[in-house]
Amino acid sequence: MRLKDKVCLVTGASRGIGRAIAITFGREGADVAVNYSRSREKAEEVVNEIIKFGRKAITVKADVSNKEEVNEMVETVIKEFGKIDVLVNNAGITWKPTKILEGTKEEWEKVLGVNLLGTYYCIQAVAPHMIKRRYGKIINISSLASIGTTFGEQVAYGPSKAAINILTKRLAYELGEYNICVNAIAPGLIKTEILSVGRSEEELEKLFNKIASVTALRRIGEPQDIANVALFLASDESNFITGQVIVADGGRFNFLSHSV
Ligand code: NAP
Protein backbone atom coordinates (compact mmCIF):
# COMPACT_ATOMS: atom_id res chain seq x y z
CA MET A 1 0.00 0.00 0.00
CA ARG A 2 1.49 3.28 -1.09
CA LEU A 3 -0.51 5.65 1.16
CA LYS A 4 -0.95 3.55 4.29
CA ASP A 5 -2.57 5.59 7.10
CA LYS A 6 -2.17 8.91 5.26
CA VAL A 7 -5.03 11.40 5.49
CA CYS A 8 -5.98 13.01 2.20
CA LEU A 9 -8.35 15.85 1.36
CA VAL A 10 -9.49 15.83 -2.27
CA THR A 11 -11.56 18.79 -3.48
CA GLY A 12 -14.22 18.32 -6.14
CA ALA A 13 -14.22 14.58 -5.52
CA SER A 14 -17.87 13.84 -6.23
CA ARG A 15 -17.17 12.83 -9.85
CA GLY A 16 -14.64 12.79 -12.68
CA ILE A 17 -10.92 13.10 -11.92
CA GLY A 18 -11.42 13.93 -8.21
CA ARG A 19 -13.56 10.81 -7.72
CA ALA A 20 -10.90 8.60 -9.31
CA ILE A 21 -8.19 10.18 -7.14
CA ALA A 22 -10.19 9.76 -3.91
CA ILE A 23 -10.99 6.10 -4.61
CA THR A 24 -7.41 5.33 -5.69
CA PHE A 25 -6.05 6.89 -2.49
CA GLY A 26 -8.51 4.82 -0.42
CA ARG A 27 -7.47 1.66 -2.25
CA GLU A 28 -3.85 2.45 -1.37
CA GLY A 29 -4.56 2.67 2.37
CA ALA A 30 -5.49 6.34 2.93
CA ASP A 31 -8.37 7.84 4.88
CA VAL A 32 -10.06 10.36 2.62
CA ALA A 33 -12.13 13.53 3.01
CA VAL A 34 -14.30 13.84 -0.12
CA ASN A 35 -15.17 17.47 -0.86
CA TYR A 36 -18.14 18.54 -2.98
CA SER A 37 -20.13 21.73 -3.38
CA ARG A 38 -23.45 20.58 -4.89
CA SER A 39 -23.41 16.83 -5.62
CA ARG A 40 -23.92 15.35 -2.13
CA GLU A 41 -25.27 11.98 -3.25
CA LYS A 42 -22.42 11.40 -5.67
CA ALA A 43 -19.90 12.34 -2.97
CA GLU A 44 -21.56 9.82 -0.62
CA GLU A 45 -21.17 7.13 -3.29
CA VAL A 46 -17.44 7.87 -3.39
CA VAL A 47 -17.25 7.57 0.40
CA ASN A 48 -19.01 4.18 0.21
CA GLU A 49 -16.47 2.97 -2.35
CA ILE A 50 -13.59 3.95 -0.05
CA ILE A 51 -15.15 2.36 3.03
CA LYS A 52 -15.17 -0.95 1.11
CA PHE A 53 -11.35 -0.90 1.31
CA GLY A 54 -11.62 -0.78 5.10
CA ARG A 55 -10.59 2.88 5.28
CA LYS A 56 -12.34 5.86 6.84
CA ALA A 57 -13.94 8.42 4.56
CA ILE A 58 -16.23 11.40 5.04
CA THR A 59 -17.93 13.91 2.78
CA VAL A 60 -17.14 17.58 3.39
CA LYS A 61 -19.30 20.21 1.77
CA ALA A 62 -17.66 23.51 0.77
CA ASP A 63 -17.66 25.83 -2.19
CA VAL A 64 -13.89 26.24 -2.55
CA SER A 65 -14.33 29.80 -3.84
CA ASN A 66 -15.74 30.73 -0.42
CA LYS A 67 -12.88 31.25 2.07
CA GLU A 68 -15.06 30.79 5.18
CA GLU A 69 -16.49 27.51 3.89
CA VAL A 70 -12.98 26.28 3.07
CA ASN A 71 -11.74 27.11 6.58
CA GLU A 72 -14.69 25.26 8.12
CA MET A 73 -14.06 22.27 5.85
CA VAL A 74 -10.41 22.03 6.88
CA GLU A 75 -11.31 22.35 10.58
CA THR A 76 -13.80 19.49 10.16
CA VAL A 77 -11.17 17.27 8.52
CA ILE A 78 -8.60 18.03 11.23
CA LYS A 79 -11.19 17.34 13.94
CA GLU A 80 -12.21 14.07 12.30
CA PHE A 81 -8.78 12.71 11.31
CA GLY A 82 -6.28 14.73 13.39
CA LYS A 83 -4.05 15.67 10.43
CA ILE A 84 -3.88 16.21 6.66
CA ASP A 85 -0.94 14.60 4.83
CA VAL A 86 -2.11 15.19 1.28
CA LEU A 87 -4.18 17.99 -0.23
CA VAL A 88 -5.40 17.63 -3.81
CA ASN A 89 -6.77 20.85 -5.26
CA ASN A 90 -8.91 19.34 -7.98
CA ALA A 91 -12.21 21.28 -7.88
CA GLY A 92 -12.53 23.23 -11.09
CA ILE A 93 -14.99 24.64 -13.57
CA THR A 94 -14.98 25.74 -17.16
CA TRP A 95 -17.38 27.92 -19.13
CA LYS A 96 -19.34 27.54 -22.32
CA PRO A 97 -17.06 27.99 -25.38
CA THR A 98 -16.65 31.74 -25.95
CA LYS A 99 -14.26 33.85 -28.05
CA ILE A 100 -11.73 35.68 -25.86
CA LEU A 101 -12.93 39.15 -26.81
CA GLU A 102 -16.49 38.14 -25.94
CA GLY A 103 -15.66 37.05 -22.37
CA THR A 104 -17.63 38.56 -19.51
CA LYS A 105 -16.81 39.77 -16.00
CA GLU A 106 -19.04 36.98 -14.68
CA GLU A 107 -16.99 34.33 -16.46
CA TRP A 108 -13.67 35.73 -15.20
CA GLU A 109 -14.93 36.05 -11.64
CA LYS A 110 -16.51 32.59 -11.47
CA VAL A 111 -13.68 30.70 -13.19
CA LEU A 112 -10.85 32.47 -11.34
CA GLY A 113 -12.89 32.23 -8.12
CA VAL A 114 -13.15 28.43 -8.18
CA ASN A 115 -10.00 27.39 -10.06
CA LEU A 116 -7.44 29.85 -8.71
CA LEU A 117 -8.77 31.38 -5.49
CA GLY A 118 -10.29 28.03 -4.50
CA THR A 119 -6.86 26.42 -4.80
CA TYR A 120 -5.25 29.27 -2.87
CA TYR A 121 -7.81 29.25 -0.04
CA CYS A 122 -7.40 25.49 0.46
CA ILE A 123 -3.60 25.81 0.56
CA GLN A 124 -3.81 28.71 3.01
CA ALA A 125 -6.04 26.69 5.32
CA VAL A 126 -4.16 23.37 5.10
CA ALA A 127 -0.47 24.39 4.88
CA PRO A 128 -0.16 25.63 8.51
CA HIS A 129 -1.14 22.14 9.73
CA MET A 130 1.46 20.59 7.42
CA ILE A 131 4.12 23.08 8.52
CA LYS A 132 3.58 22.11 12.17
CA ARG A 133 4.18 18.44 11.32
CA ARG A 134 6.95 19.20 8.81
CA TYR A 135 5.28 16.91 6.28
CA GLY A 136 2.91 17.39 3.39
CA LYS A 137 2.07 16.82 -0.25
CA ILE A 138 0.07 19.41 -2.15
CA ILE A 139 -1.11 18.48 -5.64
CA ASN A 140 -2.78 21.10 -7.80
CA ILE A 141 -4.78 20.03 -10.85
CA SER A 142 -3.81 22.38 -13.63
CA SER A 143 -4.48 21.72 -17.34
CA LEU A 144 -2.77 21.43 -20.67
CA ALA A 145 -4.63 24.70 -21.34
CA SER A 146 -2.17 26.38 -18.93
CA ILE A 147 0.77 25.93 -21.25
CA GLY A 148 -0.68 27.00 -24.51
CA THR A 149 -2.33 24.17 -26.34
CA THR A 150 -5.99 23.40 -26.00
CA PHE A 151 -9.13 23.58 -28.04
CA GLY A 152 -10.14 27.16 -28.72
CA GLU A 153 -12.77 29.45 -27.32
CA GLN A 154 -11.65 29.42 -23.70
CA VAL A 155 -11.53 32.82 -21.99
CA ALA A 156 -10.59 32.64 -18.30
CA TYR A 157 -9.92 28.90 -18.01
CA GLY A 158 -6.37 28.85 -19.47
CA PRO A 159 -5.21 31.89 -17.46
CA SER A 160 -6.68 30.40 -14.26
CA LYS A 161 -4.64 27.24 -14.78
CA ALA A 162 -1.47 29.11 -15.85
CA ALA A 163 -1.67 31.00 -12.55
CA ILE A 164 -1.88 27.66 -10.72
CA ASN A 165 1.41 26.58 -12.34
CA ILE A 166 3.34 29.58 -11.05
CA LEU A 167 1.61 29.39 -7.66
CA THR A 168 2.82 25.77 -7.49
CA LYS A 169 6.43 26.77 -8.17
CA ARG A 170 6.52 29.73 -5.76
CA LEU A 171 4.85 27.75 -3.03
CA ALA A 172 7.19 24.80 -3.52
CA TYR A 173 10.06 27.13 -2.67
CA GLU A 174 8.30 28.71 0.31
CA LEU A 175 7.19 25.39 1.83
CA GLY A 176 10.24 23.32 0.89
CA GLU A 177 12.03 24.02 4.17
CA TYR A 178 9.13 22.31 5.98
CA ASN A 179 9.43 19.13 3.91
CA ILE A 180 6.25 19.93 1.97
CA CYS A 181 6.21 19.03 -1.73
CA VAL A 182 4.00 21.09 -4.03
CA ASN A 183 3.39 19.86 -7.58
CA ALA A 184 0.81 20.25 -10.32
CA ILE A 185 -0.60 17.86 -12.88
CA ALA A 186 -1.59 19.25 -16.28
CA PRO A 187 -4.05 16.78 -17.82
CA GLY A 188 -4.86 16.73 -21.50
CA LEU A 189 -8.41 15.87 -22.54
CA ILE A 190 -9.98 13.53 -19.97
CA LYS A 191 -13.43 12.03 -20.43
CA THR A 192 -15.53 13.73 -17.73
CA GLU A 193 -18.67 15.84 -17.43
CA ILE A 194 -16.74 19.13 -17.45
CA LEU A 195 -16.49 18.89 -21.24
CA SER A 196 -20.27 18.81 -21.69
CA VAL A 197 -20.58 22.48 -20.70
CA GLY A 198 -22.01 24.28 -23.73
CA ARG A 199 -21.62 21.24 -26.04
CA SER A 200 -24.15 18.80 -27.47
CA GLU A 201 -23.48 15.02 -27.41
CA GLU A 202 -22.64 15.20 -31.11
CA GLU A 203 -20.19 18.08 -30.67
CA LEU A 204 -18.59 16.24 -27.78
CA GLU A 205 -18.09 13.08 -29.81
CA LYS A 206 -16.52 15.14 -32.61
CA LEU A 207 -14.19 16.83 -30.11
CA PHE A 208 -13.08 13.50 -28.63
CA ASN A 209 -12.31 12.05 -32.07
CA LYS A 210 -10.45 15.17 -33.16
CA ILE A 211 -8.29 15.31 -30.03
CA ALA A 212 -7.59 11.57 -30.16
CA SER A 213 -6.39 11.92 -33.76
CA VAL A 214 -3.73 14.51 -32.79
CA THR A 215 -2.58 12.63 -29.69
CA ALA A 216 0.44 10.33 -29.87
CA LEU A 217 -1.39 7.52 -28.06
CA ARG A 218 -4.44 8.10 -30.32
CA ARG A 219 -6.89 8.25 -27.43
CA ILE A 220 -8.26 10.71 -24.94
CA GLY A 221 -7.63 10.19 -21.23
CA GLU A 222 -9.63 8.49 -18.50
CA PRO A 223 -9.85 9.87 -14.92
CA GLN A 224 -7.73 6.92 -13.76
CA ASP A 225 -4.84 8.13 -15.96
CA ILE A 226 -4.65 11.25 -13.79
CA ALA A 227 -5.36 9.44 -10.51
CA ASN A 228 -2.27 7.29 -11.16
CA VAL A 229 -0.06 10.39 -11.44
CA ALA A 230 -1.66 11.88 -8.30
CA LEU A 231 -0.93 8.63 -6.45
CA PHE A 232 2.76 8.88 -7.33
CA LEU A 233 2.90 12.53 -6.23
CA ALA A 234 1.04 11.75 -2.99
CA SER A 235 3.30 8.80 -2.13
CA ASP A 236 6.75 8.86 -0.59
CA GLU A 237 8.12 7.64 -3.95
CA SER A 238 8.10 11.30 -5.08
CA ASN A 239 9.78 12.79 -1.98
CA PHE A 240 12.46 14.61 -4.02
CA ILE A 241 10.06 16.08 -6.57
CA THR A 242 8.62 19.54 -5.95
CA GLY A 243 7.69 22.63 -7.93
CA GLN A 244 6.89 20.60 -11.05
CA VAL A 245 4.04 20.72 -13.52
CA ILE A 246 3.64 17.18 -14.84
CA VAL A 247 1.85 16.90 -18.17
CA ALA A 248 -0.33 13.81 -18.61
CA ASP A 249 -1.88 14.14 -22.05
CA GLY A 250 -1.07 11.02 -24.06
CA GLY A 251 1.47 13.04 -26.07
CA ARG A 252 -0.55 15.96 -27.39
CA PHE A 253 1.74 18.84 -26.50
CA ASN A 254 4.43 17.47 -28.80
CA PHE A 255 2.02 17.88 -31.67
CA LEU A 256 1.39 21.59 -31.04
CA SER A 257 1.21 22.47 -34.73
CA HIS A 258 -1.53 19.88 -35.24
CA SER A 259 -3.39 20.76 -32.09
CA VAL A 260 -6.93 22.00 -31.98
P1 NAP B 1 -16.06 17.41 -13.44
O1 NAP B 1 -16.37 16.01 -13.78
O2 NAP B 1 -16.96 18.50 -13.87
O3 NAP B 1 -15.85 17.49 -11.85
C1 NAP B 1 -15.66 18.71 -11.22
C2 NAP B 1 -15.71 18.50 -9.71
O4 NAP B 1 -15.46 19.76 -9.07
C3 NAP B 1 -17.05 18.00 -9.22
O5 NAP B 1 -16.83 17.05 -8.20
C4 NAP B 1 -17.71 19.25 -8.64
O6 NAP B 1 -18.57 18.90 -7.58
C5 NAP B 1 -16.51 20.01 -8.13
N1 NAP B 1 -16.69 21.45 -8.02
C6 NAP B 1 -17.06 22.34 -8.97
N2 NAP B 1 -17.13 23.57 -8.46
C7 NAP B 1 -16.80 23.45 -7.14
C8 NAP B 1 -16.68 24.38 -6.07
N3 NAP B 1 -16.94 25.68 -6.24
N4 NAP B 1 -16.33 23.90 -4.85
C9 NAP B 1 -16.09 22.59 -4.65
N5 NAP B 1 -16.17 21.67 -5.63
C10 NAP B 1 -16.53 22.11 -6.86
O7 NAP B 1 -14.62 17.82 -14.00
P2 NAP B 1 -13.21 17.07 -14.10
O8 NAP B 1 -12.88 16.96 -15.52
O9 NAP B 1 -13.18 15.88 -13.23
O10 NAP B 1 -12.28 18.21 -13.51
C11 NAP B 1 -11.46 18.08 -12.38
C12 NAP B 1 -10.28 19.02 -12.51
O11 NAP B 1 -9.49 18.62 -13.63
C13 NAP B 1 -10.67 20.47 -12.77
O12 NAP B 1 -9.81 21.33 -12.05
C14 NAP B 1 -10.44 20.64 -14.27
O13 NAP B 1 -10.17 21.97 -14.63
C15 NAP B 1 -9.23 19.75 -14.45
N6 NAP B 1 -9.00 19.32 -15.84
C16 NAP B 1 -9.91 18.55 -16.49
C17 NAP B 1 -9.66 18.17 -17.81
C18 NAP B 1 -10.60 17.32 -18.60
O14 NAP B 1 -10.41 17.19 -19.82
N7 NAP B 1 -11.61 16.73 -17.99
C19 NAP B 1 -8.47 18.57 -18.44
C20 NAP B 1 -7.56 19.36 -17.73
C21 NAP B 1 -7.84 19.72 -16.43
P3 NAP B 1 -20.03 19.55 -7.31
O15 NAP B 1 -20.92 19.11 -8.41
O16 NAP B 1 -20.41 19.02 -5.97
O17 NAP B 1 -19.82 21.03 -7.31
Coordinates of C-alpha atoms and ligand atoms in Angstrom, one line a residue:
M1 CA 0.0 0.0 0.0
R2 CA 1.5 3.3 -1.1
L3 CA -0.5 5.6 1.2
K4 CA -0.9 3.5 4.3
D5 CA -2.6 5.6 7.1
K6 CA -2.2 8.9 5.3
V7 CA -5.0 11.4 5.5
C8 CA -6.0 13.0 2.2
L9 CA -8.4 15.8 1.4
V10 CA -9.5 15.8 -2.3
T11 CA -11.6 18.8 -3.5
G12 CA -14.2 18.3 -6.1
A13 CA -14.2 14.6 -5.5
S14 CA -17.9 13.8 -6.2
R15 CA -17.2 12.8 -9.8
G16 CA -14.6 12.8 -12.7
I17 CA -10.9 13.1 -11.9
G18 CA -11.4 13.9 -8.2
R19 CA -13.6 10.8 -7.7
A20 CA -10.9 8.6 -9.3
I21 CA -8.2 10.2 -7.1
A22 CA -10.2 9.8 -3.9
I23 CA -11.0 6.1 -4.6
T24 CA -7.4 5.3 -5.7
F25 CA -6.1 6.9 -2.5
G26 CA -8.5 4.8 -0.4
R27 CA -7.5 1.7 -2.3
E28 CA -3.8 2.5 -1.4
G29 CA -4.6 2.7 2.4
A30 CA -5.5 6.3 2.9
D31 CA -8.4 7.8 4.9
V32 CA -10.1 10.4 2.6
A33 CA -12.1 13.5 3.0
V34 CA -14.3 13.8 -0.1
N35 CA -15.2 17.5 -0.9
Y36 CA -18.1 18.5 -3.0
S37 CA -20.1 21.7 -3.4
R38 CA -23.4 20.6 -4.9
S39 CA -23.4 16.8 -5.6
R40 CA -23.9 15.3 -2.1
E41 CA -25.3 12.0 -3.3
K42 CA -22.4 11.4 -5.7
A43 CA -19.9 12.3 -3.0
E44 CA -21.6 9.8 -0.6
E45 CA -21.2 7.1 -3.3
V46 CA -17.4 7.9 -3.4
V47 CA -17.2 7.6 0.4
N48 CA -19.0 4.2 0.2
E49 CA -16.5 3.0 -2.3
I50 CA -13.6 4.0 -0.1
I51 CA -15.1 2.4 3.0
K52 CA -15.2 -0.9 1.1
F53 CA -11.3 -0.9 1.3
G54 CA -11.6 -0.8 5.1
R55 CA -10.6 2.9 5.3
K56 CA -12.3 5.9 6.8
A57 CA -13.9 8.4 4.6
I58 CA -16.2 11.4 5.0
T59 CA -17.9 13.9 2.8
V60 CA -17.1 17.6 3.4
K61 CA -19.3 20.2 1.8
A62 CA -17.7 23.5 0.8
D63 CA -17.7 25.8 -2.2
V64 CA -13.9 26.2 -2.5
S65 CA -14.3 29.8 -3.8
N66 CA -15.7 30.7 -0.4
K67 CA -12.9 31.2 2.1
E68 CA -15.1 30.8 5.2
E69 CA -16.5 27.5 3.9
V70 CA -13.0 26.3 3.1
N71 CA -11.7 27.1 6.6
E72 CA -14.7 25.3 8.1
M73 CA -14.1 22.3 5.8
V74 CA -10.4 22.0 6.9
E75 CA -11.3 22.4 10.6
T76 CA -13.8 19.5 10.2
V77 CA -11.2 17.3 8.5
I78 CA -8.6 18.0 11.2
K79 CA -11.2 17.3 13.9
E80 CA -12.2 14.1 12.3
F81 CA -8.8 12.7 11.3
G82 CA -6.3 14.7 13.4
K83 CA -4.0 15.7 10.4
I84 CA -3.9 16.2 6.7
D85 CA -0.9 14.6 4.8
V86 CA -2.1 15.2 1.3
L87 CA -4.2 18.0 -0.2
V88 CA -5.4 17.6 -3.8
N89 CA -6.8 20.9 -5.3
N90 CA -8.9 19.3 -8.0
A91 CA -12.2 21.3 -7.9
G92 CA -12.5 23.2 -11.1
I93 CA -15.0 24.6 -13.6
T94 CA -15.0 25.7 -17.2
W95 CA -17.4 27.9 -19.1
K96 CA -19.3 27.5 -22.3
P97 CA -17.1 28.0 -25.4
T98 CA -16.6 31.7 -25.9
K99 CA -14.3 33.8 -28.0
I100 CA -11.7 35.7 -25.9
L101 CA -12.9 39.1 -26.8
E102 CA -16.5 38.1 -25.9
G103 CA -15.7 37.0 -22.4
T104 CA -17.6 38.6 -19.5
K105 CA -16.8 39.8 -16.0
E106 CA -19.0 37.0 -14.7
E107 CA -17.0 34.3 -16.5
W108 CA -13.7 35.7 -15.2
E109 CA -14.9 36.0 -11.6
K110 CA -16.5 32.6 -11.5
V111 CA -13.7 30.7 -13.2
L112 CA -10.9 32.5 -11.3
G113 CA -12.9 32.2 -8.1
V114 CA -13.1 28.4 -8.2
N115 CA -10.0 27.4 -10.1
L116 CA -7.4 29.9 -8.7
L117 CA -8.8 31.4 -5.5
G118 CA -10.3 28.0 -4.5
T119 CA -6.9 26.4 -4.8
Y120 CA -5.3 29.3 -2.9
Y121 CA -7.8 29.2 0.0
C122 CA -7.4 25.5 0.5
I123 CA -3.6 25.8 0.6
Q124 CA -3.8 28.7 3.0
A125 CA -6.0 26.7 5.3
V126 CA -4.2 23.4 5.1
A127 CA -0.5 24.4 4.9
P128 CA -0.2 25.6 8.5
H129 CA -1.1 22.1 9.7
M130 CA 1.5 20.6 7.4
I131 CA 4.1 23.1 8.5
K132 CA 3.6 22.1 12.2
R133 CA 4.2 18.4 11.3
R134 CA 6.9 19.2 8.8
Y135 CA 5.3 16.9 6.3
G136 CA 2.9 17.4 3.4
K137 CA 2.1 16.8 -0.3
I138 CA 0.1 19.4 -2.2
I139 CA -1.1 18.5 -5.6
N140 CA -2.8 21.1 -7.8
I141 CA -4.8 20.0 -10.8
S142 CA -3.8 22.4 -13.6
S143 CA -4.5 21.7 -17.3
L144 CA -2.8 21.4 -20.7
A145 CA -4.6 24.7 -21.3
S146 CA -2.2 26.4 -18.9
I147 CA 0.8 25.9 -21.2
G148 CA -0.7 27.0 -24.5
T149 CA -2.3 24.2 -26.3
T150 CA -6.0 23.4 -26.0
F151 CA -9.1 23.6 -28.0
G152 CA -10.1 27.2 -28.7
E153 CA -12.8 29.5 -27.3
Q154 CA -11.6 29.4 -23.7
V155 CA -11.5 32.8 -22.0
A156 CA -10.6 32.6 -18.3
Y157 CA -9.9 28.9 -18.0
G158 CA -6.4 28.8 -19.5
P159 CA -5.2 31.9 -17.5
S160 CA -6.7 30.4 -14.3
K161 CA -4.6 27.2 -14.8
A162 CA -1.5 29.1 -15.8
A163 CA -1.7 31.0 -12.5
I164 CA -1.9 27.7 -10.7
N165 CA 1.4 26.6 -12.3
I166 CA 3.3 29.6 -11.1
L167 CA 1.6 29.4 -7.7
T168 CA 2.8 25.8 -7.5
K169 CA 6.4 26.8 -8.2
R170 CA 6.5 29.7 -5.8
L171 CA 4.9 27.8 -3.0
A172 CA 7.2 24.8 -3.5
Y173 CA 10.1 27.1 -2.7
E174 CA 8.3 28.7 0.3
L175 CA 7.2 25.4 1.8
G176 CA 10.2 23.3 0.9
E177 CA 12.0 24.0 4.2
Y178 CA 9.1 22.3 6.0
N179 CA 9.4 19.1 3.9
I180 CA 6.2 19.9 2.0
C181 CA 6.2 19.0 -1.7
V182 CA 4.0 21.1 -4.0
N183 CA 3.4 19.9 -7.6
A184 CA 0.8 20.3 -10.3
I185 CA -0.6 17.9 -12.9
A186 CA -1.6 19.3 -16.3
P187 CA -4.0 16.8 -17.8
G188 CA -4.9 16.7 -21.5
L189 CA -8.4 15.9 -22.5
I190 CA -10.0 13.5 -20.0
K191 CA -13.4 12.0 -20.4
T192 CA -15.5 13.7 -17.7
E193 CA -18.7 15.8 -17.4
I194 CA -16.7 19.1 -17.5
L195 CA -16.5 18.9 -21.2
S196 CA -20.3 18.8 -21.7
V197 CA -20.6 22.5 -20.7
G198 CA -22.0 24.3 -23.7
R199 CA -21.6 21.2 -26.0
S200 CA -24.1 18.8 -27.5
E201 CA -23.5 15.0 -27.4
E202 CA -22.6 15.2 -31.1
E203 CA -20.2 18.1 -30.7
L204 CA -18.6 16.2 -27.8
E205 CA -18.1 13.1 -29.8
K206 CA -16.5 15.1 -32.6
L207 CA -14.2 16.8 -30.1
F208 CA -13.1 13.5 -28.6
N209 CA -12.3 12.1 -32.1
K210 CA -10.5 15.2 -33.2
I211 CA -8.3 15.3 -30.0
A212 CA -7.6 11.6 -30.2
S213 CA -6.4 11.9 -33.8
V214 CA -3.7 14.5 -32.8
T215 CA -2.6 12.6 -29.7
A216 CA 0.4 10.3 -29.9
L217 CA -1.4 7.5 -28.1
R218 CA -4.4 8.1 -30.3
R219 CA -6.9 8.2 -27.4
I220 CA -8.3 10.7 -24.9
G221 CA -7.6 10.2 -21.2
E222 CA -9.6 8.5 -18.5
P223 CA -9.8 9.9 -14.9
Q224 CA -7.7 6.9 -13.8
D225 CA -4.8 8.1 -16.0
I226 CA -4.7 11.3 -13.8
A227 CA -5.4 9.4 -10.5
N228 CA -2.3 7.3 -11.2
V229 CA -0.1 10.4 -11.4
A230 CA -1.7 11.9 -8.3
L231 CA -0.9 8.6 -6.5
F232 CA 2.8 8.9 -7.3
L233 CA 2.9 12.5 -6.2
A234 CA 1.0 11.8 -3.0
S235 CA 3.3 8.8 -2.1
D236 CA 6.8 8.9 -0.6
E237 CA 8.1 7.6 -3.9
S238 CA 8.1 11.3 -5.1
N239 CA 9.8 12.8 -2.0
F240 CA 12.5 14.6 -4.0
I241 CA 10.1 16.1 -6.6
T242 CA 8.6 19.5 -6.0
G243 CA 7.7 22.6 -7.9
Q244 CA 6.9 20.6 -11.0
V245 CA 4.0 20.7 -13.5
I246 CA 3.6 17.2 -14.8
V247 CA 1.9 16.9 -18.2
A248 CA -0.3 13.8 -18.6
D249 CA -1.9 14.1 -22.1
G250 CA -1.1 11.0 -24.1
G251 CA 1.5 13.0 -26.1
R252 CA -0.5 16.0 -27.4
F253 CA 1.7 18.8 -26.5
N254 CA 4.4 17.5 -28.8
F255 CA 2.0 17.9 -31.7
L256 CA 1.4 21.6 -31.0
S257 CA 1.2 22.5 -34.7
H258 CA -1.5 19.9 -35.2
S259 CA -3.4 20.8 -32.1
V260 CA -6.9 22.0 -32.0
Ligands
NAP1 P1 -16.1 17.4 -13.4 O1 -16.4 16.0 -13.8 O2 -17.0 18.5 -13.9 O3 -15.8 17.5 -11.9 C1 -15.7 18.7 -11.2 C2 -15.7 18.5 -9.7 O4 -15.5 19.8 -9.1 C3 -17.0 18.0 -9.2 O5 -16.8 17.1 -8.2 C4 -17.7 19.2 -8.6 O6 -18.6 18.9 -7.6 C5 -16.5 20.0 -8.1 N1 -16.7 21.4 -8.0 C6 -17.1 22.3 -9.0 N2 -17.1 23.6 -8.5 C7 -16.8 23.5 -7.1 C8 -16.7 24.4 -6.1 N3 -16.9 25.7 -6.2 N4 -16.3 23.9 -4.9 C9 -16.1 22.6 -4.6 N5 -16.2 21.7 -5.6 C10 -16.5 22.1 -6.9 O7 -14.6 17.8 -14.0 P2 -13.2 17.1 -14.1 O8 -12.9 17.0 -15.5 O9 -13.2 15.9 -13.2 O10 -12.3 18.2 -13.5 C11 -11.5 18.1 -12.4 C12 -10.3 19.0 -12.5 O11 -9.5 18.6 -13.6 C13 -10.7 20.5 -12.8 O12 -9.8 21.3 -12.0 C14 -10.4 20.6 -14.3 O13 -10.2 22.0 -14.6 C15 -9.2 19.7 -14.5 N6 -9.0 19.3 -15.8 C16 -9.9 18.6 -16.5 C17 -9.7 18.2 -17.8 C18 -10.6 17.3 -18.6 O14 -10.4 17.2 -19.8 N7 -11.6 16.7 -18.0 C19 -8.5 18.6 -18.4 C20 -7.6 19.4 -17.7 C21 -7.8 19.7 -16.4 P3 -20.0 19.6 -7.3 O15 -20.9 19.1 -8.4 O16 -20.4 19.0 -6.0 O17 -19.8 21.0 -7.3

